Coordinates of C-alpha atoms in Angstrom, one line a residue:
X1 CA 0.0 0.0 0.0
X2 CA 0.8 3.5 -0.4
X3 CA 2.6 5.6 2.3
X4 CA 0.0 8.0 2.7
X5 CA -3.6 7.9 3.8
X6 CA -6.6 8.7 1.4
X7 CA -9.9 8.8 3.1
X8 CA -13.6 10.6 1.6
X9 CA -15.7 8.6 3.0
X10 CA -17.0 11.3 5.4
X11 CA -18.9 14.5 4.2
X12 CA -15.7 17.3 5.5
X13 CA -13.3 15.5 3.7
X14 CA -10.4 17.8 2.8
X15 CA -11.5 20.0 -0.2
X16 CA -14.5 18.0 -0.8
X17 CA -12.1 15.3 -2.8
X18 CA -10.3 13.5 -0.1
X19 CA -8.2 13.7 2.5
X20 CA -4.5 12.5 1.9
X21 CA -0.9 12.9 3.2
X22 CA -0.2 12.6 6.8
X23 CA -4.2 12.7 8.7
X24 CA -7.1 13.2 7.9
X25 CA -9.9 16.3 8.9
X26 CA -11.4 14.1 11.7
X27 CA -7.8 13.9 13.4
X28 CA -6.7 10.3 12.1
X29 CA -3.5 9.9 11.2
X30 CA -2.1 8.2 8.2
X31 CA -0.9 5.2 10.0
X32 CA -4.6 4.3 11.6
X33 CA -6.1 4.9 8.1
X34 CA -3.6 2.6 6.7
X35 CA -4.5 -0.1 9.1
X36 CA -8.2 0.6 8.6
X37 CA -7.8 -0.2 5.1
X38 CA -5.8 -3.4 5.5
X39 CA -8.6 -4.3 8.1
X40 CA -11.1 -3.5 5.3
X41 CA -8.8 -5.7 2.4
X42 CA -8.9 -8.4 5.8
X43 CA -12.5 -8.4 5.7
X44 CA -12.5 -9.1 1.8
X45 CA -10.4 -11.6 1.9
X46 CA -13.0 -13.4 5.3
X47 CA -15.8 -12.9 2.8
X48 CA -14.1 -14.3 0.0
X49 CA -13.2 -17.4 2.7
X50 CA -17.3 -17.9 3.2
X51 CA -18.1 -18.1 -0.6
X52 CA -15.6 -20.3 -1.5
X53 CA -16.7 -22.2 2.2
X54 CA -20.0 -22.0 1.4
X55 CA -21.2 -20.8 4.8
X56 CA -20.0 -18.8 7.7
X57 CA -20.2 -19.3 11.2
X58 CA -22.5 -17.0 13.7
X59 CA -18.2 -16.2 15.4
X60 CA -17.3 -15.2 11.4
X61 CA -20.6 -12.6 10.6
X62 CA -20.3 -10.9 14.1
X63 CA -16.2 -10.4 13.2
X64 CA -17.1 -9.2 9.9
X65 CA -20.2 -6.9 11.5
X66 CA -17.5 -5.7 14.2
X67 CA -14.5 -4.8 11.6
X68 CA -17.0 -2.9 9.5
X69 CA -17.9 -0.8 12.4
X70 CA -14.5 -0.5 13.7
X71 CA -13.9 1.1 10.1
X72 CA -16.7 4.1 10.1
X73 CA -15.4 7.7 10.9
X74 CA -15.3 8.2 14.3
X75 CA -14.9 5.2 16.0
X76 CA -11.0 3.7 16.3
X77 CA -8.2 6.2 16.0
X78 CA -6.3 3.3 18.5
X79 CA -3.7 0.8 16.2
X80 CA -3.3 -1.7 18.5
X81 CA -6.8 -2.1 18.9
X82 CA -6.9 -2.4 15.0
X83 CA -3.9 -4.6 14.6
X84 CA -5.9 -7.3 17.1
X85 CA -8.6 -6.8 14.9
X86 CA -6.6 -7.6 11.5
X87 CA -5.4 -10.7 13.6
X88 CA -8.4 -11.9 14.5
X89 CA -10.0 -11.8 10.7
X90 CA -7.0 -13.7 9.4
X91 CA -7.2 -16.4 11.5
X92 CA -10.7 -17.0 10.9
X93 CA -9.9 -16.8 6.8
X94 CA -7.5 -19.1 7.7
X95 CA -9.5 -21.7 9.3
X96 CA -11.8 -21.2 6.6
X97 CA -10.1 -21.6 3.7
X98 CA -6.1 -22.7 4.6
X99 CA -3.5 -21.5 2.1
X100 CA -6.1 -19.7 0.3
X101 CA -3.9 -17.0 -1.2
X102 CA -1.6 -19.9 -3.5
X103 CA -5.0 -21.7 -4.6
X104 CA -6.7 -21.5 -8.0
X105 CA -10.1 -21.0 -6.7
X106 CA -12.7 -19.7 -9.5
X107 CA -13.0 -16.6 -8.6
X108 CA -9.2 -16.2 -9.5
X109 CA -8.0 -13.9 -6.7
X110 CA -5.5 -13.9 -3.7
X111 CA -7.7 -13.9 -0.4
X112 CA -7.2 -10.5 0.6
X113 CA -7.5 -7.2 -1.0
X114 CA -5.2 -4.3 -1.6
X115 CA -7.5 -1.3 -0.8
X116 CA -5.2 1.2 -2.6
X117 CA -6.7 -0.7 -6.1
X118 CA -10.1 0.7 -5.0
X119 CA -9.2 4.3 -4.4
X120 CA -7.1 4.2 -7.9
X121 CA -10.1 2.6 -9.8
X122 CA -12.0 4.0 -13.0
X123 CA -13.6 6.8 -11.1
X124 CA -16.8 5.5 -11.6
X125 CA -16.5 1.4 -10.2
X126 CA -14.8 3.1 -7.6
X127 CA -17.5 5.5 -6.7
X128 CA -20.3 2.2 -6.6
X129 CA -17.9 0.0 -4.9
X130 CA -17.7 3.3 -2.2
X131 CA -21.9 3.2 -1.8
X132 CA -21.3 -0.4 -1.2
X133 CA -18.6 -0.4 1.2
X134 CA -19.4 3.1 3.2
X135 CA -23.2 1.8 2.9
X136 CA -22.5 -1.9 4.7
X137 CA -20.2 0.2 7.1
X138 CA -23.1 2.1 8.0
X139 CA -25.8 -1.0 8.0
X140 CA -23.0 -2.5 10.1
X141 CA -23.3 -0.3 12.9
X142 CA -27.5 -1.0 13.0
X143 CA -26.1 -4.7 13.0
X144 CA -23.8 -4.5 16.1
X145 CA -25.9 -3.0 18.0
X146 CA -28.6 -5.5 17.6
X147 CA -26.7 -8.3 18.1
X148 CA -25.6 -6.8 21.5
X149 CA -29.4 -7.5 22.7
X150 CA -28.9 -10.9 21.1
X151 CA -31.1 -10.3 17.8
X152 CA -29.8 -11.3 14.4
X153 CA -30.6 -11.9 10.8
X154 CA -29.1 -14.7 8.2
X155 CA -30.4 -12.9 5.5
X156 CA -28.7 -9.3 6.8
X157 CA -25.3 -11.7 7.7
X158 CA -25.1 -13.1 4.6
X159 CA -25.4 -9.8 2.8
X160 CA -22.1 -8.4 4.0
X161 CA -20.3 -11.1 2.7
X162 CA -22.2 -10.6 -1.0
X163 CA -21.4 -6.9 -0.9
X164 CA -17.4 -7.2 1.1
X165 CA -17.2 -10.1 -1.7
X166 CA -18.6 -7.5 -4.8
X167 CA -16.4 -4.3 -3.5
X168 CA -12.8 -6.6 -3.7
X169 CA -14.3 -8.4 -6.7
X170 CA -17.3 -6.5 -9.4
X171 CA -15.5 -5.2 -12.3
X172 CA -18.3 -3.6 -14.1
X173 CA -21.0 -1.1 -13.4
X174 CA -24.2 -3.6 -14.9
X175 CA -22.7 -6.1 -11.6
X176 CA -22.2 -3.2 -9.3
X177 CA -24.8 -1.0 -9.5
X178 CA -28.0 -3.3 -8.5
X179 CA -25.7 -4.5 -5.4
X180 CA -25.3 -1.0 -4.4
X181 CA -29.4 -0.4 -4.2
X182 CA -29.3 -4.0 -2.9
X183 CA -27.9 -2.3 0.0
X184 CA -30.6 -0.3 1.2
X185 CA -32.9 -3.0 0.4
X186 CA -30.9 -5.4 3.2
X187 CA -30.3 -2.2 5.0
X188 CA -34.3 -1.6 5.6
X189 CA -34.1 -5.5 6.7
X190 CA -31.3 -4.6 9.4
X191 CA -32.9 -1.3 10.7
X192 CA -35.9 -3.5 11.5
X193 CA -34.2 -5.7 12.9
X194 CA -32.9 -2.9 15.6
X195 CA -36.0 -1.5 16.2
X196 CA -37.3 -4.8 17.3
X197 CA -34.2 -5.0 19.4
X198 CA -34.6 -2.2 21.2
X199 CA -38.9 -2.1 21.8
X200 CA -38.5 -5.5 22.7
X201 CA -35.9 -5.1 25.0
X202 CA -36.8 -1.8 26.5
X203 CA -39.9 -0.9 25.4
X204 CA -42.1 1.4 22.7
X205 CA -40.3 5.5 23.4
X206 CA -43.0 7.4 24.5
X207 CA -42.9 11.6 24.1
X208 CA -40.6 12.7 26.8
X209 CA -39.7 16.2 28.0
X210 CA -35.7 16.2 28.9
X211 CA -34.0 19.1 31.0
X212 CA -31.0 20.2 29.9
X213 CA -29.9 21.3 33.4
X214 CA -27.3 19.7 35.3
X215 CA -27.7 19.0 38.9
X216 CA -25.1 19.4 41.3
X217 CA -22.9 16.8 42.8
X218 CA -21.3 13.5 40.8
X219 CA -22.3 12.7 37.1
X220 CA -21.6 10.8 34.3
X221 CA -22.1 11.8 30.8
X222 CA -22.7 8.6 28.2
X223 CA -22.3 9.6 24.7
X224 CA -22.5 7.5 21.2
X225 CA -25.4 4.9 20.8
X226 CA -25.2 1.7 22.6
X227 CA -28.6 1.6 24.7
X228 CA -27.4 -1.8 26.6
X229 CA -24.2 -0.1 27.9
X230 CA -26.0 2.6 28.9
X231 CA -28.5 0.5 30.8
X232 CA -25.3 -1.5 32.1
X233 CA -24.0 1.5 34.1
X234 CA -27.2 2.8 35.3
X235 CA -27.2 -0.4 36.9
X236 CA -24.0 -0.2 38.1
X237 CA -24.5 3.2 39.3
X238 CA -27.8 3.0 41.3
X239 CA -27.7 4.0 44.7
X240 CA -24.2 5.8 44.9
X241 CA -24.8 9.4 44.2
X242 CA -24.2 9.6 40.1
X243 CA -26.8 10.8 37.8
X244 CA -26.3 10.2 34.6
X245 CA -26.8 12.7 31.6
X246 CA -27.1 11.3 27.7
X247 CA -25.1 13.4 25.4
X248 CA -25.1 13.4 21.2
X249 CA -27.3 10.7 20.1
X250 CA -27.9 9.1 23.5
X251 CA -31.0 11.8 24.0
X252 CA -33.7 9.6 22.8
X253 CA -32.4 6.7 25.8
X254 CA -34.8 9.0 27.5
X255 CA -38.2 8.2 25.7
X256 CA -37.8 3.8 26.6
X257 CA -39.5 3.1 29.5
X258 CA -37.2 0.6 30.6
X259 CA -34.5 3.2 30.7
X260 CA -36.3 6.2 32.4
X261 CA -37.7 4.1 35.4
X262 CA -33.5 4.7 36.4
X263 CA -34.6 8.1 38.9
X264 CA -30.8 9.0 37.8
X265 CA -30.9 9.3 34.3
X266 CA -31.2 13.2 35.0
X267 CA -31.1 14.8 31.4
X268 CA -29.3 15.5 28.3
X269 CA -26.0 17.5 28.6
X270 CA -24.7 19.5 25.0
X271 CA -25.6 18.9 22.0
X272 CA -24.4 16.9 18.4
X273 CA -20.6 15.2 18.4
X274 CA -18.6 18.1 16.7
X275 CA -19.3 20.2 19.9
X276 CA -17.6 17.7 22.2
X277 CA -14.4 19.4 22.4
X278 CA -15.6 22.7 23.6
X279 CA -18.2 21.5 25.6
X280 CA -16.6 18.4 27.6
X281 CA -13.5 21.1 28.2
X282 CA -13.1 21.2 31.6
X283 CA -15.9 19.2 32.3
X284 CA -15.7 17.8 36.2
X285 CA -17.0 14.5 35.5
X286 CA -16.4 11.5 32.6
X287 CA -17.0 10.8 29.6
X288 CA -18.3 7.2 28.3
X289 CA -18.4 6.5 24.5
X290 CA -20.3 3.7 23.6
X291 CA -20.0 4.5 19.7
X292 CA -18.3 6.6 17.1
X293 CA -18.8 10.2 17.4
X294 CA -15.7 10.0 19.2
X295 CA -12.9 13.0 18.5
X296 CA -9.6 13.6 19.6
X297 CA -10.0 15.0 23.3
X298 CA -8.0 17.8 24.4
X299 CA -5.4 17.4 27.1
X300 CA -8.3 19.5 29.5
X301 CA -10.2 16.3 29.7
X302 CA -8.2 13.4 28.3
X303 CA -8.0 11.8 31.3
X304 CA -12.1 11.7 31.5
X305 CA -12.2 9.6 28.7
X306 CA -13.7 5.9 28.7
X307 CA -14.4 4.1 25.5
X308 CA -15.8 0.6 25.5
X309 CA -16.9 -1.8 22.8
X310 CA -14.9 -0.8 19.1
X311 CA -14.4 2.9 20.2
X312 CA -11.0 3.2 20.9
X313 CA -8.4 5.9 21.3
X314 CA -4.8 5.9 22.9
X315 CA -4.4 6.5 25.8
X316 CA -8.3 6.0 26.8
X317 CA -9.3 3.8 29.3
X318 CA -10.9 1.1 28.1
X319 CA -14.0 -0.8 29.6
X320 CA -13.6 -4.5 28.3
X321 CA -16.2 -6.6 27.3
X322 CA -16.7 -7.6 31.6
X323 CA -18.3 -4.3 31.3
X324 CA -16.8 -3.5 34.7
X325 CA -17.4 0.8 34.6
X326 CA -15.5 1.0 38.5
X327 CA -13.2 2.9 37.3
X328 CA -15.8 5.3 35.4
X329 CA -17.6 5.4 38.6
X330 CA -14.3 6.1 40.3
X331 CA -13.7 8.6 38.3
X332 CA -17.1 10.7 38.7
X333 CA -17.2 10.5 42.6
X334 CA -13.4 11.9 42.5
X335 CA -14.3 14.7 40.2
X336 CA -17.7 15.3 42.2
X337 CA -19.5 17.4 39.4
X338 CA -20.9 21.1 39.9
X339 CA -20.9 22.2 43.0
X340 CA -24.5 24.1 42.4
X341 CA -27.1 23.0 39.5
X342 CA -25.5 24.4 36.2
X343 CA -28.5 25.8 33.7
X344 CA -27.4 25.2 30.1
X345 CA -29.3 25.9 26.6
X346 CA -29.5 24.3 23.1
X347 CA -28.5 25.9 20.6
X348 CA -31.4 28.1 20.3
X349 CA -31.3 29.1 24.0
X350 CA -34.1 26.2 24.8
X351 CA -34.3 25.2 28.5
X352 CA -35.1 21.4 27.3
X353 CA -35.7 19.4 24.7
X354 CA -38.8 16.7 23.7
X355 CA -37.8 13.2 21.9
X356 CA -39.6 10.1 22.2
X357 CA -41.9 10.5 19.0
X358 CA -41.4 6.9 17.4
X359 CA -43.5 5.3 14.6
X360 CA -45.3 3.4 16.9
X361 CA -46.3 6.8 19.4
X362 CA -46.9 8.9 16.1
X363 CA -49.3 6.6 14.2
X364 CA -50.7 6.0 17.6
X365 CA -52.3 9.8 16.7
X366 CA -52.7 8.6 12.9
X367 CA -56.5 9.4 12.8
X368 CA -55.5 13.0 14.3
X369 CA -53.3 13.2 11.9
X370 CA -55.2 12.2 8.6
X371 CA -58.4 14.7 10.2
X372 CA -55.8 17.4 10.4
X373 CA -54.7 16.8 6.9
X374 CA -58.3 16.9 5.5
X375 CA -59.4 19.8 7.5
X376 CA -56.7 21.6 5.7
X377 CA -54.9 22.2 9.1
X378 CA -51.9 20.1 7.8
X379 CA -50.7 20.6 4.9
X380 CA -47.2 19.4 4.5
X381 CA -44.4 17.3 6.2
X382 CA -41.1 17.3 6.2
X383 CA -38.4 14.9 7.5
X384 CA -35.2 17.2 8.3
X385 CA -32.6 14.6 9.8
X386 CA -29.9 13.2 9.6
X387 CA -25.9 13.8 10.9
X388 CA -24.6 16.9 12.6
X389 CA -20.9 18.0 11.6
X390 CA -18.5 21.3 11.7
X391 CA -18.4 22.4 8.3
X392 CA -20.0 25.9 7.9
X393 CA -23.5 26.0 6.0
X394 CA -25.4 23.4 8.4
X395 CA -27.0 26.5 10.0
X396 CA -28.9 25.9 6.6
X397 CA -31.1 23.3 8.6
X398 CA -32.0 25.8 11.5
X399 CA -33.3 28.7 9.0
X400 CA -34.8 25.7 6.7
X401 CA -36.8 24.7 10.4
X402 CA -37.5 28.0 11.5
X403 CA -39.1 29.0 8.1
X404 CA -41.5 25.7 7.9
X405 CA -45.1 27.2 7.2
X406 CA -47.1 26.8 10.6
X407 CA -49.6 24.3 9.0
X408 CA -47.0 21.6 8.7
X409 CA -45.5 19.1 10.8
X410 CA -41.3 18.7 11.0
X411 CA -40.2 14.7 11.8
X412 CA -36.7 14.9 12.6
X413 CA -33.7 12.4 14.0
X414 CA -30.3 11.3 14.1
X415 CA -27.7 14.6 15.4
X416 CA -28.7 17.2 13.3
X417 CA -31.4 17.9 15.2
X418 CA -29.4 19.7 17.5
X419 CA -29.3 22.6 15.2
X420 CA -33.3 23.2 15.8
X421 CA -34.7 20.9 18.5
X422 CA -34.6 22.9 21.2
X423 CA -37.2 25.2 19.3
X424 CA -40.7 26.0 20.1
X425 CA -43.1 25.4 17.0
X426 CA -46.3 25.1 18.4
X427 CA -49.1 22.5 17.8
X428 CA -51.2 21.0 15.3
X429 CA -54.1 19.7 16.5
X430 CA -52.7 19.1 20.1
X431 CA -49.6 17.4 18.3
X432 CA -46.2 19.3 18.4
X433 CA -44.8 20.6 15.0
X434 CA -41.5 19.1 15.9
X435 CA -41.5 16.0 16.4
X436 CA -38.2 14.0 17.6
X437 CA -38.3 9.9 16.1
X438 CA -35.0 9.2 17.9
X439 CA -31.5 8.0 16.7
X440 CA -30.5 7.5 13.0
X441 CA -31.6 4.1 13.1
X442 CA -34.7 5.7 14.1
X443 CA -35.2 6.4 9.7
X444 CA -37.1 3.0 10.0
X445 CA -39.7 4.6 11.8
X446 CA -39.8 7.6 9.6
X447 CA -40.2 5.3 6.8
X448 CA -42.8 3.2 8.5
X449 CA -45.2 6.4 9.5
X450 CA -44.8 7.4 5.6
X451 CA -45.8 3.7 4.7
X452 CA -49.2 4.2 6.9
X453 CA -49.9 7.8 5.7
X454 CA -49.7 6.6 2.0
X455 CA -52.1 3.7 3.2
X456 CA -54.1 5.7 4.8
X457 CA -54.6 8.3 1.4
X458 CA -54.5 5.5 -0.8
X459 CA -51.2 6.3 -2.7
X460 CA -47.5 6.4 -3.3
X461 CA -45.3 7.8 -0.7
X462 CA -43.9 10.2 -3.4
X463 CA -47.3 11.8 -3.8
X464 CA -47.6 12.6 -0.1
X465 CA -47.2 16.3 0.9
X466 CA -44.0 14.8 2.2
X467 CA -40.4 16.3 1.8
X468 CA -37.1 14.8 2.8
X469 CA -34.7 17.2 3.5
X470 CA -31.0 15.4 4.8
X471 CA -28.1 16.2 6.0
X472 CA -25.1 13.5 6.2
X473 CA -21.5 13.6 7.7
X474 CA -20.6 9.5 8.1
X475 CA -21.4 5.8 6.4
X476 CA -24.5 5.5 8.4
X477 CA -26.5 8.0 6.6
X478 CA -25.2 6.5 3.8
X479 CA -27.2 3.1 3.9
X480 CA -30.3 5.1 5.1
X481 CA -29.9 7.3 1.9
X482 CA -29.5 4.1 -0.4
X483 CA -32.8 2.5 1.5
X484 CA -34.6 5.6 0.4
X485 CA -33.4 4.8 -3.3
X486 CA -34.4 1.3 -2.4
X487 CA -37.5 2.4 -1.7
X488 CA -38.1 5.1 -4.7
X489 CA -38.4 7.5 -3.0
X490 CA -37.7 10.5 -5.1
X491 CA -36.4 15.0 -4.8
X492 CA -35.0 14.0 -1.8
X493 CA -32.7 17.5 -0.4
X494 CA -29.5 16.2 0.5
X495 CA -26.6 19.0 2.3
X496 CA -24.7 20.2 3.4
X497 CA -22.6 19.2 0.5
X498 CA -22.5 16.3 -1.6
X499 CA -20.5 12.9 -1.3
X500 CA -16.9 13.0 -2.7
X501 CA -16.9 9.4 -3.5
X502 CA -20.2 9.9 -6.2
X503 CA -18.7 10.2 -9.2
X504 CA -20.5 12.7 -12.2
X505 CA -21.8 10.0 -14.2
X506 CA -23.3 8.1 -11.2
X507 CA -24.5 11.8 -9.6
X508 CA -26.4 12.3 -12.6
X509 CA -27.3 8.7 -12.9
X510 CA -29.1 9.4 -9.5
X511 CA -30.5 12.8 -10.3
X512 CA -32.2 11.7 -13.6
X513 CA -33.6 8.9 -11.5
X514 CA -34.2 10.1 -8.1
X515 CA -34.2 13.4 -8.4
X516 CA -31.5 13.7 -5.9
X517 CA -30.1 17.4 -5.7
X518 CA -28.1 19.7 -3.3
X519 CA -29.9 22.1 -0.7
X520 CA -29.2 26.0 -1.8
X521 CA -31.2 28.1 0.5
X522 CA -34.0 27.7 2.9
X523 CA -35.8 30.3 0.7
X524 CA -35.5 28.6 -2.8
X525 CA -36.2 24.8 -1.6
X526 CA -39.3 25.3 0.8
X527 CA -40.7 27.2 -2.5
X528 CA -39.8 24.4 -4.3
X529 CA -40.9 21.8 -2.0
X530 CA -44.2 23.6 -1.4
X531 CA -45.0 23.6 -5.6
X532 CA -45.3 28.1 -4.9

């Protein structure tokens, strides 16, 4: 492989092309990205093992799930932690498919893959073999996390093989390009597959009100995703004086009822991941990430770091799979937290924030809704979600909010919510105009409540007053974008910029077909959107 890094898989990649040299915008350095890709090559090669095995193990798909992840912006910045990784993949291929490499298998290929072949392809396989790989590394994610509360799918396994197998393997676009909507398709599978996870295991969300005040004395602050580790050290926590405080896209924890019976899961402190730096500076208590979303720290509060699961960083403590969080705990009663209740503010200058609206407590109003759409009272939705990030022009999504005619109805989820949610938009028929479905993995729910509306009106989901206005930073919102496709769903906004990796041809391949286009201003596309 090459010397030097080149990474675009996230949307702030160095002059919207890619980053290169010696790190990357989100702080990794060339030598992790290096690793990442050999991990990724790793993976290919494991894949290749199944096919040619003809089935993998239940040990295999959760390595392949847990690489994938490891691989997303965000998430390992640790080489060690990725070099055990590496190891573990190869001695899976091995026992698999022993001597592999030297064997004149059909498919005509050593068993792993050099990465640097992808990222000096025709510009165009390589930009379908990027919305398959970045797309799986998202779907991955949704995977994991599921398979922590002990749900999985053969169908959804199998699929990352088929795709890893495709991305070191497809030669032409006519192979690639119905894998890469094959994608969301499995995607929509694997998002389901969460949501049943997490009802299942702690219950429907149900609208909650969540301060954004921090009390005083000893606290934790949990950040990331990972709703069983959370309920791990509120468990582990109970009784000894912590509260615990969700930060990024932890807020919607609040909303299962399993979860807020915990009297010390207190609130939400700050707001989406890019903020982390400025707002966990000097912060007297720890920090726990489950999940990516995890930046460089600063020296101010490095040694308040924990990671646990495939978030790791040097230097961080790390919680092992024992899920022991002492020293977390240790670490909160030595810091002791404010010494008075400290009163912050979204962005906005909101005292709180509301989540909690999931598909099943929205369509639970569904006949309020269809009333309020022909009384005239409702005229329009839009879905405004999707990732938070740095770059300048995602204040876009605040004026885009704010601007929303009063006789429509904004669904929102994943971080980018942060930029609005702490507004007031007043009701709609009794309903809030802001409603808040949850995590990203929450899009299923989105998708589902546009399912039953189309029902209910006896048509397409494209000829719904319904507008789908994104934002996207990592691979996550990738596979929700491609389910979206999967789905035909069509003009969907997509900001604040758009994907390096999509080359021209395929970009306009997707326009002419889906409509796809860029956000301009808040002004031109709610015109649009609203046919004036």
């Amino acid at each position: 492989m090459s010397n030097e890094m080149f990474c675009f898989q996230c949307e702030q990649t160095a002059g919207c092309t890619g980053c290169t040299g010696k790190a990357g915008v989100c702080g990794k350095k060339a030598d992790t990205a290096k690793l990442q890709d050999e991990l990724t090559g790793a993976l290919i090669g494991l894949a290749r093992a199944v096919d040619s095995n003809g089935e993998g193990t239940q040990e295999v798909y959760n390595t392949i799930i847990e690489g994938l992840f490891t691989t997303i912006t965000n998430v390992s910045f640790d080489n060690e932690s990725l070099e055990k990784m590496i190891a573990k993949v190869r001695k899976l291929e091995q026992a698999l498919a022993p001597d592999c490499g030297s064997c004149a298998s059909p498919c005509g290929k050593n068993s792993e893959f050099n990465m640097d072949d992808l990222w000096t392809a025709n510009e165009d396989i390589r930009s379908l073999k990027s919305l398959i790989l970045f797309g799986i590394r998202g779907m991955a994610a949704y995977a994991y996390h599921a398979n922590v509360l002990g749900y999985t799918d053969e169908e959804v396994n199998k699929f990352f093989c088929e795709a890893l197998f495709m991305i070191g393997y497809g030669e032409d676009q006519d192979t690639l390009l119905p894998v890469v909507l094959k994608v969301g398709e499995i995607n929509l599978k694997c998002m389901a597959l969460l949501d049943k996870a997490n009802t299942e295991t702690y219950g429907s969300p149900e609208p909650t009100t969540v301060s954004l005040t921090v009390e005083k004395g000893p606290f934790i602050v949990v950040t990331g995703h990972d709703l069983k580790d959370l309920q791990l050290l509120l468990e582990q926590t109970e009784g000894k004086g912590i509260n615990i405080y969700t930060h990024g896209e932890m807020l919607p924890a609040h909303a299962y009822p399993k979860l807020k019976k915990f009297s010390h899961l207190k609130g939400n402190f700050g707001t989406a991941w890019q903020n982390q730096q400025k707002e966990f500076d000097n912060l007297p208590a720890p920090i726990l990430y489950t999940t990516n979303c995890l930046m460089p720290p600063r020296k101010s509060y490095e040694d308040r770091v924990f990671t646990t699961e495939v978030v790791a960083f040097p230097g961080a403590v790390h919680i092992d799979d024992n899920k022991d969080f002492t020293p977390v705990i240790e670490k909160a009663l030595a810091l002791g937290g404010f010494t008075k209740d400290t009163e912050f503010t979204g962005i906005n200058g909101g005292k709180e924030v509301t989540t909690g609206f999931g598909h099943a407590a929205i369509l639970s109003h569904a006949g309020t809704v269809v009333e309020a759409v022909k009384s005239g009272a409702l005229k329009h939705f839009f879905l405004v979600a999707g990732c938070d990030g740095a770059k300048p022009g995602r204040n876009y999504y605040t004026e885009f909010v704010k601007q929303t005619p009063k006789n429509s109805i904004v669904l929102t989820l994943a971080c980018g919510k942060y930029r609005f949610n702490d507004l007031n938009l007043g009701e709609i028929g009794g309903l809030p105009r802001l409603m808040d479905m949850g995590q990203c993995n929450d899009a299923y729910g989105a998708i589902q409540v546009a399912v039953a509306l189309a029902k209910a009106f006896n048509c397409s989901v494209n000829e719904l007053p319904l507008s789908f206005v994104i934002s996207w930073y990592e691979q996550k919102a990738v596979c929700i974008l491609l389910t979206l496709l999967h789905l035909g769903i069509k003009n969907i906004k997509l900001g604040p910029s758009l994907p390096a990796f999509v080359s021209p041809n395929i970009l306009n391949f997707l326009v002419e077909n889906y409509g796809i286009a860029p956000i301009t201003t808040p002004e031109q596309d709610l015109a649009e959107l609203l046919g004036k």
